[in-house]
Short mmCIF file of C-alpha atoms and ligand atoms in Angstrom, two decimals:
data_model
loop_
_atom_site.label_atom_id
_atom_site.label_comp_id
_atom_site.label_asym_id
_atom_site.label_seq_id
_atom_site.Cartn_x
_atom_site.Cartn_y
_atom_site.Cartn_z
CA MET A 263 26.91 -12.25 24.02
CA ALA A 264 27.29 -8.49 23.52
CA LYS A 265 28.50 -7.46 20.05
CA ASN A 266 31.88 -5.66 20.43
CA ASN A 267 31.36 -5.70 24.17
CA GLU A 268 28.53 -3.21 23.96
CA THR A 269 26.88 -2.70 27.32
CA LEU A 270 24.28 -0.60 29.07
CA THR A 271 25.04 0.89 32.46
CA ILE A 272 22.11 1.21 34.83
CA ILE A 273 22.28 3.12 38.10
CA ASP A 274 19.60 2.19 40.62
CA ASN A 275 18.88 5.50 42.37
CA ARG A 276 17.20 3.63 45.24
CA THR A 277 20.49 2.02 46.24
CA GLY A 278 23.14 3.92 44.26
CA LYS A 279 24.31 0.58 42.81
CA GLU A 280 25.56 0.39 39.25
CA TYR A 281 24.91 -2.53 36.88
CA GLU A 282 26.49 -3.26 33.53
CA ILE A 283 24.17 -5.14 31.22
CA PRO A 284 25.23 -6.68 27.88
CA ILE A 285 23.59 -5.37 24.71
CA TRP A 286 22.81 -7.97 22.05
CA GLU A 287 21.31 -6.91 18.71
CA ASP A 288 20.22 -3.57 20.21
CA THR A 289 18.39 -5.49 22.89
CA ILE A 290 18.90 -6.19 26.57
CA ARG A 291 17.69 -9.38 28.15
CA ALA A 292 14.84 -8.81 30.55
CA MET A 293 16.32 -11.49 32.84
CA ASP A 294 19.44 -9.33 33.25
CA LEU A 295 17.23 -6.84 35.12
CA ARG A 296 16.41 -9.42 37.79
CA GLN A 297 19.76 -8.86 39.54
CA ILE A 298 18.66 -5.28 40.33
CA LYS A 299 17.41 -5.53 43.89
CA VAL A 300 16.94 -3.23 46.86
CA ASN A 301 17.81 -6.05 49.28
CA GLU A 302 18.35 -9.80 49.18
CA ASP A 303 14.62 -10.58 49.75
CA ASP A 304 13.60 -8.42 46.81
CA PHE A 305 12.34 -10.48 43.80
CA GLY A 306 14.37 -8.27 41.46
CA MET A 307 13.40 -5.85 38.73
CA MET A 308 11.14 -6.81 35.82
CA SER A 309 10.15 -4.93 32.69
CA TYR A 310 6.48 -3.94 32.26
CA ASP A 311 5.21 -4.04 28.68
CA PRO A 312 1.46 -4.45 28.18
CA ALA A 313 0.64 -5.54 24.61
CA TYR A 314 4.34 -6.31 23.97
CA LYS A 315 4.97 -2.92 22.42
CA ASN A 316 8.72 -3.12 22.94
CA THR A 317 9.47 -6.71 23.84
CA ALA A 318 11.04 -9.27 21.50
CA ASN A 319 9.61 -12.66 22.38
CA THR A 320 12.00 -14.56 20.14
CA LYS A 321 14.85 -14.40 17.70
CA SER A 322 13.76 -15.40 14.21
CA THR A 323 15.15 -15.86 10.71
CA ILE A 324 11.84 -16.05 8.85
CA THR A 325 10.35 -12.63 8.17
CA LEU A 326 11.67 -9.10 8.36
CA VAL A 327 9.23 -6.24 8.79
CA ASP A 328 10.69 -2.74 8.92
CA GLY A 329 7.65 -0.66 9.74
CA GLU A 330 9.34 2.72 9.43
CA LYS A 331 10.62 2.02 5.91
CA GLY A 332 7.63 -0.08 4.79
CA ILE A 333 9.74 -3.21 4.12
CA LEU A 334 8.55 -6.82 4.21
CA ARG A 335 10.85 -9.73 3.31
CA TYR A 336 10.55 -13.51 3.70
CA ARG A 337 13.95 -15.14 4.30
CA GLY A 338 15.55 -12.03 2.80
CA TYR A 339 13.46 -11.92 -0.41
CA PRO A 340 11.43 -8.69 -0.87
CA ILE A 341 7.68 -9.32 -0.88
CA ASP A 342 7.15 -7.61 -4.25
CA GLN A 343 9.66 -9.96 -5.96
CA LEU A 344 7.95 -13.00 -4.49
CA ALA A 345 4.50 -11.70 -5.43
CA GLN A 346 5.66 -11.11 -8.99
CA ASN A 347 7.69 -14.26 -9.61
CA SER A 348 6.61 -17.00 -7.24
CA ASN A 349 3.48 -18.95 -6.35
CA THR A 350 1.93 -20.08 -3.07
CA LEU A 351 3.62 -23.44 -2.65
CA GLU A 352 7.07 -22.26 -3.76
CA THR A 353 6.92 -19.35 -1.29
CA ALA A 354 5.58 -21.70 1.39
CA TYR A 355 8.66 -23.89 0.89
CA LEU A 356 10.88 -20.82 1.23
CA VAL A 357 9.13 -19.62 4.39
CA LEU A 358 9.26 -23.07 5.99
CA PHE A 359 12.72 -24.26 4.98
CA GLY A 360 14.66 -21.02 4.48
CA GLU A 361 15.67 -21.39 0.80
CA LEU A 362 13.91 -21.41 -2.56
CA PRO A 363 13.49 -25.02 -3.75
CA ASN A 364 15.22 -26.38 -6.84
CA GLU A 365 13.00 -27.98 -9.48
CA LYS A 366 13.14 -31.48 -7.98
CA GLU A 367 12.50 -30.23 -4.45
CA LEU A 368 9.56 -28.15 -5.64
CA ASP A 369 8.00 -31.03 -7.58
CA GLN A 370 8.23 -33.29 -4.54
CA TRP A 371 6.84 -30.55 -2.26
CA VAL A 372 3.89 -29.85 -4.56
CA TYR A 373 3.19 -33.59 -4.77
CA ASP A 374 3.36 -33.97 -0.97
CA ILE A 375 0.96 -31.10 -0.36
CA MET A 376 -1.51 -31.84 -3.14
CA HIS A 377 -1.79 -35.48 -1.99
CA HIS A 378 -3.10 -34.45 1.40
CA THR A 379 -5.93 -32.20 0.26
CA ILE A 380 -8.81 -34.60 0.96
CA LEU A 381 -10.62 -34.42 4.30
CA HIS A 382 -11.67 -37.49 6.24
CA GLU A 383 -15.38 -38.05 5.55
CA SER A 384 -16.15 -37.79 9.26
CA LEU A 385 -14.70 -34.28 9.25
CA LYS A 386 -17.03 -33.46 6.40
CA SER A 387 -19.93 -34.72 8.52
CA LEU A 388 -18.71 -32.62 11.42
CA MET A 389 -18.75 -29.53 9.22
CA HIS A 390 -22.16 -30.48 7.96
CA ALA A 391 -23.49 -30.39 11.53
CA PHE A 392 -23.03 -26.63 11.80
CA ARG A 393 -26.12 -24.43 11.53
CA TYR A 394 -26.95 -23.19 8.03
CA ASP A 395 -25.85 -19.64 8.96
CA ALA A 396 -22.67 -20.57 10.88
CA HIS A 397 -19.86 -18.07 10.38
CA PRO A 398 -17.28 -19.77 8.13
CA MET A 399 -14.44 -18.61 10.40
CA GLY A 400 -16.08 -20.33 13.40
CA MET A 401 -16.33 -23.48 11.26
CA PHE A 402 -12.71 -23.10 10.17
CA ILE A 403 -11.39 -22.75 13.72
CA SER A 404 -13.43 -25.69 15.02
CA THR A 405 -12.53 -27.98 12.13
CA VAL A 406 -8.82 -27.24 12.44
CA ALA A 407 -9.06 -28.09 16.16
CA ALA A 408 -10.97 -31.27 15.32
CA LEU A 409 -8.14 -32.41 13.01
CA SER A 410 -6.07 -33.18 16.12
CA THR A 411 -8.47 -35.99 16.98
CA PHE A 412 -7.87 -37.59 13.58
CA TYR A 413 -4.08 -37.51 13.83
CA PRO A 414 -3.04 -38.51 17.35
CA GLY A 415 0.54 -38.95 16.06
CA ALA A 416 0.67 -35.15 15.88
CA LYS A 417 1.38 -35.13 19.61
CA LYS A 418 4.94 -36.25 18.83
CA ILE A 419 6.08 -32.71 18.28
CA ASP A 420 9.75 -33.58 18.95
CA ASN A 421 9.90 -35.91 15.96
CA PRO A 422 10.92 -33.89 12.84
CA GLU A 423 9.32 -36.34 10.38
CA LYS A 424 6.02 -36.38 12.25
CA ARG A 425 6.15 -32.59 12.43
CA LEU A 426 6.68 -32.32 8.68
CA LEU A 427 3.74 -34.63 8.06
CA GLN A 428 1.39 -32.43 10.11
CA ILE A 429 2.75 -29.34 8.34
CA GLN A 430 1.98 -30.91 4.96
CA ARG A 431 -1.46 -32.02 6.11
CA LEU A 432 -2.39 -28.62 7.46
CA ILE A 433 -1.21 -26.66 4.42
CA ALA A 434 -3.03 -29.15 2.17
CA LYS A 435 -6.28 -29.28 4.09
CA VAL A 436 -6.91 -25.64 5.01
CA PRO A 437 -8.13 -24.74 1.49
CA THR A 438 -10.53 -27.70 1.63
CA ILE A 439 -11.82 -26.65 5.06
CA ALA A 440 -12.12 -23.04 3.92
CA ALA A 441 -14.00 -23.95 0.73
CA PHE A 442 -16.30 -26.43 2.52
CA SER A 443 -17.17 -23.81 5.14
CA TYR A 444 -18.10 -21.40 2.33
CA ARG A 445 -20.21 -23.97 0.45
CA HIS A 446 -21.95 -24.94 3.67
CA SER A 447 -22.86 -21.31 4.31
CA VAL A 448 -24.49 -20.97 0.89
CA GLY A 449 -26.05 -24.43 0.87
CA LEU A 450 -23.99 -25.83 -1.99
CA PRO A 451 -22.72 -29.42 -2.03
CA TYR A 452 -19.03 -29.68 -1.21
CA ALA A 453 -16.73 -29.81 -4.23
CA TYR A 454 -13.81 -32.21 -3.77
CA PRO A 455 -10.18 -31.24 -4.37
CA ASP A 456 -8.67 -31.58 -7.84
CA ASN A 457 -4.99 -32.38 -7.38
CA ASP A 458 -4.12 -31.70 -11.03
CA LEU A 459 -4.66 -28.00 -10.41
CA SER A 460 -2.32 -25.57 -8.67
CA TYR A 461 -2.85 -24.80 -4.99
CA ALA A 462 -4.71 -21.57 -5.82
CA GLY A 463 -6.48 -23.13 -8.82
CA ASN A 464 -7.72 -26.05 -6.74
CA PHE A 465 -9.05 -23.65 -4.15
CA LEU A 466 -11.07 -21.84 -6.84
CA ASN A 467 -12.28 -25.27 -8.01
CA MET A 468 -13.53 -26.20 -4.54
CA MET A 469 -15.19 -22.80 -4.16
CA TYR A 470 -16.89 -22.41 -7.51
CA LYS A 471 -17.20 -25.76 -9.31
CA MET A 472 -20.81 -26.45 -10.25
CA THR A 473 -21.84 -29.27 -12.61
CA GLU A 474 -18.95 -29.18 -15.07
CA MET A 475 -16.77 -32.31 -15.25
CA LYS A 476 -13.55 -30.38 -14.82
CA TYR A 477 -13.27 -26.89 -13.41
CA LYS A 478 -10.89 -24.56 -15.24
CA PRO A 479 -9.74 -21.65 -13.07
CA HIS A 480 -9.37 -18.28 -14.81
CA PRO A 481 -5.58 -17.72 -15.03
CA ALA A 482 -5.89 -14.07 -13.93
CA LEU A 483 -7.89 -15.01 -10.83
CA GLU A 484 -5.55 -17.90 -10.09
CA LYS A 485 -2.57 -15.53 -10.27
CA ALA A 486 -4.36 -12.90 -8.15
CA LEU A 487 -5.09 -15.50 -5.50
CA ASP A 488 -1.47 -16.67 -5.53
CA VAL A 489 -0.37 -13.08 -4.93
CA LEU A 490 -2.88 -12.58 -2.11
CA PHE A 491 -1.79 -15.85 -0.50
CA ILE A 492 1.89 -14.87 -0.74
CA LEU A 493 1.22 -11.44 0.78
CA HIS A 494 -0.62 -12.94 3.75
CA MET A 495 1.74 -15.85 4.39
CA ASP A 496 3.69 -14.48 7.33
CA HIS A 497 4.10 -11.26 9.22
CA GLU A 498 6.46 -12.08 12.07
CA GLN A 499 5.22 -11.71 15.65
CA ASN A 500 1.64 -10.46 15.25
CA CYS A 501 -1.27 -11.40 17.52
CA GLY A 502 -2.13 -14.69 15.76
CA THR A 503 1.50 -15.81 15.47
CA ALA A 504 2.20 -14.90 19.08
CA ALA A 505 -0.83 -17.08 19.95
CA MET A 506 0.57 -19.94 17.83
CA ARG A 507 3.91 -19.73 19.60
CA GLY A 508 2.36 -19.21 23.03
CA ILE A 509 -0.05 -22.14 22.74
CA GLY A 510 2.54 -24.31 20.96
CA SER A 511 5.03 -23.65 23.75
CA SER A 512 2.93 -25.92 25.99
CA GLN A 513 3.91 -28.68 23.48
CA VAL A 514 0.33 -29.25 22.39
CA ASP A 515 -0.19 -30.66 18.86
CA PRO A 516 -0.07 -28.15 15.96
CA TYR A 517 -3.78 -28.52 15.11
CA SER A 518 -4.84 -27.34 18.56
CA ALA A 519 -2.24 -24.57 18.56
CA MET A 520 -3.34 -23.42 15.12
CA ALA A 521 -7.01 -23.34 16.09
CA GLY A 522 -5.96 -20.84 18.79
CA ALA A 523 -3.90 -18.80 16.32
CA ALA A 524 -6.85 -18.70 13.91
CA ALA A 525 -9.13 -17.59 16.76
CA ALA A 526 -6.75 -14.70 17.46
CA LEU A 527 -6.83 -13.76 13.80
CA TYR A 528 -10.65 -13.73 13.80
CA GLY A 529 -10.78 -10.55 15.91
CA PRO A 530 -11.76 -7.25 14.23
CA LEU A 531 -8.46 -5.59 15.12
CA HIS A 532 -6.52 -8.33 13.31
CA GLY A 533 -7.73 -10.58 10.48
CA GLY A 534 -11.33 -9.56 10.93
CA ALA A 535 -10.49 -6.06 9.74
CA ASN A 536 -11.10 -6.68 6.02
CA GLU A 537 -14.63 -7.79 6.88
CA ARG A 538 -15.09 -4.53 8.77
CA VAL A 539 -13.62 -2.50 5.87
CA LEU A 540 -16.37 -3.74 3.58
CA SER A 541 -19.09 -3.11 6.17
CA MET A 542 -17.67 0.38 6.62
CA LEU A 543 -17.60 1.06 2.87
CA SER A 544 -21.17 -0.13 2.40
CA LYS A 545 -22.29 1.98 5.37
CA ILE A 546 -20.63 5.04 3.83
CA GLY A 547 -22.53 4.13 0.66
CA SER A 548 -21.46 7.02 -1.57
CA LYS A 549 -18.58 9.45 -1.97
CA ASP A 550 -20.75 12.33 -0.69
CA ASN A 551 -20.86 10.80 2.76
CA ILE A 552 -17.06 10.54 3.12
CA PRO A 553 -16.45 13.97 4.76
CA ASP A 554 -19.00 13.24 7.53
CA PHE A 555 -17.51 9.81 8.04
CA ILE A 556 -13.96 11.21 8.32
CA GLU A 557 -15.21 13.77 10.86
CA SER A 558 -16.72 11.04 13.02
CA VAL A 559 -13.42 9.11 12.91
CA LYS A 560 -11.53 12.22 13.97
CA ASN A 561 -14.01 12.76 16.81
CA GLY A 562 -13.13 9.28 18.05
CA GLU A 563 -16.61 7.87 17.36
CA GLN A 564 -15.24 5.10 15.15
CA ARG A 565 -12.06 3.91 13.44
CA LEU A 566 -11.20 4.04 9.78
CA MET A 567 -10.94 0.28 9.29
CA GLY A 568 -8.06 -0.92 7.12
CA PHE A 569 -5.96 2.02 8.25
CA GLY A 570 -3.14 2.00 10.77
CA HIS A 571 -0.81 -0.74 11.88
CA ARG A 572 1.11 -1.47 15.05
CA VAL A 573 4.35 -1.86 13.11
CA TYR A 574 3.98 -0.03 9.78
CA LYS A 575 4.23 3.70 10.24
CA ASN A 576 4.51 4.01 6.47
CA TYR A 577 2.49 2.63 3.54
CA ASP A 578 2.08 -1.13 4.11
CA PRO A 579 4.06 -2.64 1.16
CA ARG A 580 1.37 -5.31 0.78
CA ALA A 581 -1.33 -2.67 0.29
CA LYS A 582 0.57 -1.28 -2.73
CA ILE A 583 0.81 -4.71 -4.38
CA ILE A 584 -2.85 -5.47 -3.66
CA LYS A 585 -3.97 -2.29 -5.38
CA GLY A 586 -2.28 -3.59 -8.57
CA VAL A 587 -3.94 -6.99 -8.19
CA ALA A 588 -7.34 -5.29 -7.90
CA ASP A 589 -7.05 -3.93 -11.44
CA ASP A 590 -6.27 -7.41 -12.86
CA VAL A 591 -9.20 -8.97 -11.02
CA PHE A 592 -11.69 -6.29 -12.04
CA LYS A 593 -10.82 -6.87 -15.71
CA VAL A 594 -12.30 -10.36 -15.23
CA THR A 595 -15.04 -9.77 -12.67
CA GLY A 596 -16.10 -6.22 -13.46
CA ARG A 597 -15.35 -3.26 -11.22
CA ASN A 598 -16.45 -3.38 -7.59
CA PRO A 599 -18.22 -0.05 -6.94
CA MET A 600 -16.76 -0.07 -3.40
CA LEU A 601 -13.36 0.59 -4.97
CA ASP A 602 -14.29 4.16 -5.89
CA ILE A 603 -15.35 4.92 -2.33
CA ALA A 604 -12.16 3.28 -1.00
CA ILE A 605 -9.87 5.25 -3.34
CA GLU A 606 -11.57 8.55 -2.47
CA LEU A 607 -11.46 7.73 1.25
CA GLU A 608 -7.77 6.84 1.06
CA GLY A 609 -6.98 10.06 -0.84
CA ILE A 610 -8.74 12.23 1.73
CA ALA A 611 -7.25 10.40 4.73
CA LEU A 612 -3.70 10.57 3.37
CA GLU A 613 -3.99 14.38 3.16
CA ASP A 614 -5.69 14.90 6.50
CA GLU A 615 -3.61 16.14 9.43
CA TYR A 616 -5.25 13.65 11.85
CA PHE A 617 -4.05 10.63 9.86
CA VAL A 618 -0.75 12.19 8.71
CA SER A 619 0.37 13.14 12.23
CA ARG A 620 -0.47 9.66 13.54
CA LYS A 621 1.25 7.98 10.58
CA LEU A 622 -1.91 6.10 9.65
CA TYR A 623 -1.70 4.51 6.19
CA PRO A 624 -3.77 1.83 4.46
CA ASN A 625 -2.85 -1.65 5.66
CA VAL A 626 -3.12 -4.96 3.80
CA ASP A 627 -6.81 -5.24 4.62
CA PHE A 628 -7.92 -1.98 3.07
CA TYR A 629 -8.12 -3.40 -0.48
CA SER A 630 -8.07 -7.18 -0.01
CA GLY A 631 -11.77 -7.34 0.90
CA ILE A 632 -12.77 -5.40 -2.20
CA ILE A 633 -10.97 -7.98 -4.34
CA TYR A 634 -12.48 -10.93 -2.51
CA GLN A 635 -15.93 -9.43 -2.87
CA ALA A 636 -15.39 -8.98 -6.62
CA MET A 637 -14.42 -12.69 -6.75
CA GLY A 638 -17.85 -13.50 -5.33
CA LEU A 639 -16.90 -14.17 -1.72
CA PRO A 640 -19.24 -13.10 1.08
CA ILE A 641 -17.57 -10.85 3.65
CA SER A 642 -17.80 -13.53 6.31
CA MET A 643 -15.20 -15.47 4.28
CA PHE A 644 -12.58 -12.70 4.44
CA PRO A 645 -10.90 -13.76 7.70
CA VAL A 646 -10.84 -17.33 6.39
CA MET A 647 -9.02 -16.07 3.28
CA PHE A 648 -6.43 -14.57 5.60
CA ALA A 649 -6.05 -17.63 7.83
CA LEU A 650 -5.62 -19.96 4.86
CA PRO A 651 -2.18 -18.76 3.69
CA ARG A 652 -1.15 -17.63 7.19
CA THR A 653 -1.16 -21.34 8.07
CA VAL A 654 2.28 -21.52 6.45
CA GLY A 655 3.65 -18.69 8.59
CA TRP A 656 2.15 -20.11 11.77
CA LEU A 657 3.72 -23.50 11.11
CA ALA A 658 7.12 -22.03 10.21
CA GLN A 659 7.08 -19.98 13.42
CA TRP A 660 5.86 -22.97 15.45
CA GLN A 661 8.67 -25.14 14.13
CA GLU A 662 11.24 -22.40 14.74
CA MET A 663 10.00 -22.07 18.33
CA LEU A 664 10.19 -25.82 18.95
CA THR A 665 13.76 -26.06 17.66
CA ASP A 666 15.00 -23.01 19.58
CA ASP A 667 16.57 -24.28 22.81
CA GLU A 668 16.12 -20.91 24.48
CA GLN A 669 12.33 -21.24 24.30
CA LYS A 670 10.28 -22.68 27.15
CA ILE A 671 6.60 -22.65 27.97
CA ALA A 672 5.44 -19.03 27.57
CA ARG A 673 4.61 -17.63 30.96
CA PRO A 674 4.52 -13.84 31.37
CA ARG A 675 4.85 -12.13 34.72
CA GLN A 676 2.46 -9.55 36.18
CA VAL A 677 2.61 -6.55 38.46
CA TYR A 678 0.09 -7.34 41.19
CA LEU A 679 -1.83 -4.25 42.33
CA GLY A 680 -4.70 -5.98 44.12
CA GLU A 681 -5.58 -6.20 47.81
CA GLY A 682 -3.12 -7.41 50.40
CA GLU A 683 -4.08 -10.43 52.50
CA ARG A 684 -7.45 -10.08 54.25
CA ASP A 685 -9.78 -12.36 56.16
CA PHE A 686 -12.86 -13.91 54.57
CA VAL A 687 -16.03 -11.92 55.37
CA PRO A 688 -19.14 -14.00 56.17
CA MET A 689 -22.23 -13.28 54.07
CA ASN A 690 -24.15 -11.46 56.85
CA LYS A 691 -21.26 -9.01 57.36
CA ARG A 692 -20.81 -7.91 53.71
N1 LIG B 830 -8.74 5.12 12.60
C1 LIG B 830 -8.68 6.21 13.38
N2 LIG B 830 -7.75 6.46 14.29
C2 LIG B 830 -6.80 5.51 14.45
C3 LIG B 830 -6.80 4.32 13.69
C4 LIG B 830 -7.81 4.14 12.74
N3 LIG B 830 -7.85 3.04 11.98
N4 LIG B 830 -5.75 3.56 14.08
C5 LIG B 830 -5.12 4.25 15.04
N5 LIG B 830 -5.76 5.42 15.28
C6 LIG B 830 -5.35 6.49 16.20
C7 LIG B 830 -5.68 6.13 17.63
O1 LIG B 830 -6.96 6.59 18.00
C8 LIG B 830 -4.58 6.84 18.37
O2 LIG B 830 -4.87 8.20 18.42
P1 LIG B 830 -4.54 9.05 19.76
O3 LIG B 830 -3.04 9.02 19.86
O4 LIG B 830 -5.13 10.39 19.51
O5 LIG B 830 -5.21 8.31 20.89
C9 LIG B 830 -3.37 6.69 17.45
O6 LIG B 830 -3.93 6.58 16.13
C10 LIG B 830 -2.51 5.46 17.74
O7 LIG B 830 -3.35 4.32 17.71
P2 LIG B 830 -3.13 3.02 18.56
O8 LIG B 830 -4.47 2.40 18.82
O9 LIG B 830 -2.26 3.31 19.75
O10 LIG B 830 -2.31 2.13 17.58
P3 LIG B 830 -2.07 0.60 17.73
O11 LIG B 830 -0.71 0.35 17.19
O12 LIG B 830 -2.37 0.11 19.10
O13 LIG B 830 -3.20 -0.02 16.80
C11 LIG B 830 -4.34 -1.02 15.01
C12 LIG B 830 -2.98 -0.59 15.57
C13 LIG B 830 -5.05 -1.94 16.01
C14 LIG B 830 -4.12 -1.80 13.72
C15 LIG B 830 -5.17 0.26 14.75
O14 LIG B 830 -4.50 1.11 13.85
C16 LIG B 830 -6.59 -0.04 14.26
O15 LIG B 830 -7.49 -0.29 15.08
N6 LIG B 830 -6.82 -0.04 12.90
C17 LIG B 830 -8.10 -0.38 12.35
C18 LIG B 830 -8.24 -1.89 12.32
C19 LIG B 830 -7.41 -2.53 11.24
O16 LIG B 830 -7.37 -2.10 10.10
N7 LIG B 830 -6.73 -3.65 11.61
C20 LIG B 830 -5.92 -4.43 10.69
C21 LIG B 830 -4.48 -4.37 11.06
S1 LIG B 830 -3.53 -5.13 9.85
C22 LIG B 830 -3.67 -6.75 10.15
O17 LIG B 830 -4.02 -7.24 11.20
C23 LIG B 830 -3.33 -7.62 9.06
#
């Protein structure tokens, strides 16, 4: 499958043997290394790549991230164009099906999603059973997993229609689960979905509706939320998505796989980072404390949360767009005082040799938390706000994995460095 017969020649200096390996898309297949053996009994050579720093786990047509140039595109469309011109459900259609919908397709899609927003009452009771101070992300993960028990048909992952139905259900229900987990944590009664509103508008309704008959979302906040949802929708093979693909490769139903993906996202090095950014900013407290804080980061005592990315070695394009959104939100909500500390911190870090030489720039999480806080969300909701739109990406990647005949159950190899065989030692001899 080499393009223009491009190949890589490998000489094994243990045996003097030469191997010619095809190159495909600047990549060699790890399985092509297996033929490299010292003798017939040898298992063959493997590649060793902890944390998948240089291993492509799949081919994909969904999202392009060029970390060196700071580029992010869904299905070829630059993220800034989508953020400016599209909305959550239109971009979700694009991410899932590969093309922008025409008017009829979009209307049908919006109808299909918005008519699955209601949760089974038993699920509501399940959520209600959590302790009053349960972390909303723990509630989110558990409730998504519980959905699998409500839809046993979801096990038919080879059936495209059944798959589409679960995709629609999940995209429709995650805002409801997210909003219910928030209202539970503050002791408010759950507000039911309003299907006349947009996806983002309905989410604001379920979060903030009080006693009014009909909740009217503020158009600026609705737009800001649409932009944030679009920015977080997919990001190719990150930790959560790799979990979705890895778990889904066992052919489990998508609810169970997605609970695992959401759990991966919960971690502080991934989707939990925006929560940590806010804690960090409040700990810094005032601009005067920034120099001491930067020193402690440089001494390795802590990390500057919201900075650095495994792939982006340039300004994260999403961070730029989010900074613009912040201004629109603050016009409605009032300015979040954390913003001044964040801007000053960013300015100092971007000039400092430590961060410059390591190519550490603000990532998507540096400003998103400040916006969510201004919208009235507690920091414990931040990872939930990330998982909500990422549902679309997870499902697109899951579907792509299932329909790729090169994929099998994910099963990495290891390099065993433990003891050789030895006899069991009785207790009195240890
Ligand atoms: N603050 C201080 N130093 C940092 C930071 C940071 N935020 N990030 C990386 N470094 C330093 C490391 O200490 C290391 O320095 P060294 O070479 O002297 O040892 C160097 O930069 C390279 O760092 P790695 O840890 O090898 O980079 P990696 O690609 O593994 O990590 C990660 C990426 C996890 C995102 C890291 O930058 C980090 O912990 N950032 C803070 C958490 C964060 O914001 N996460 C959100 C990521 S975006 C997202 O998930 C949506």
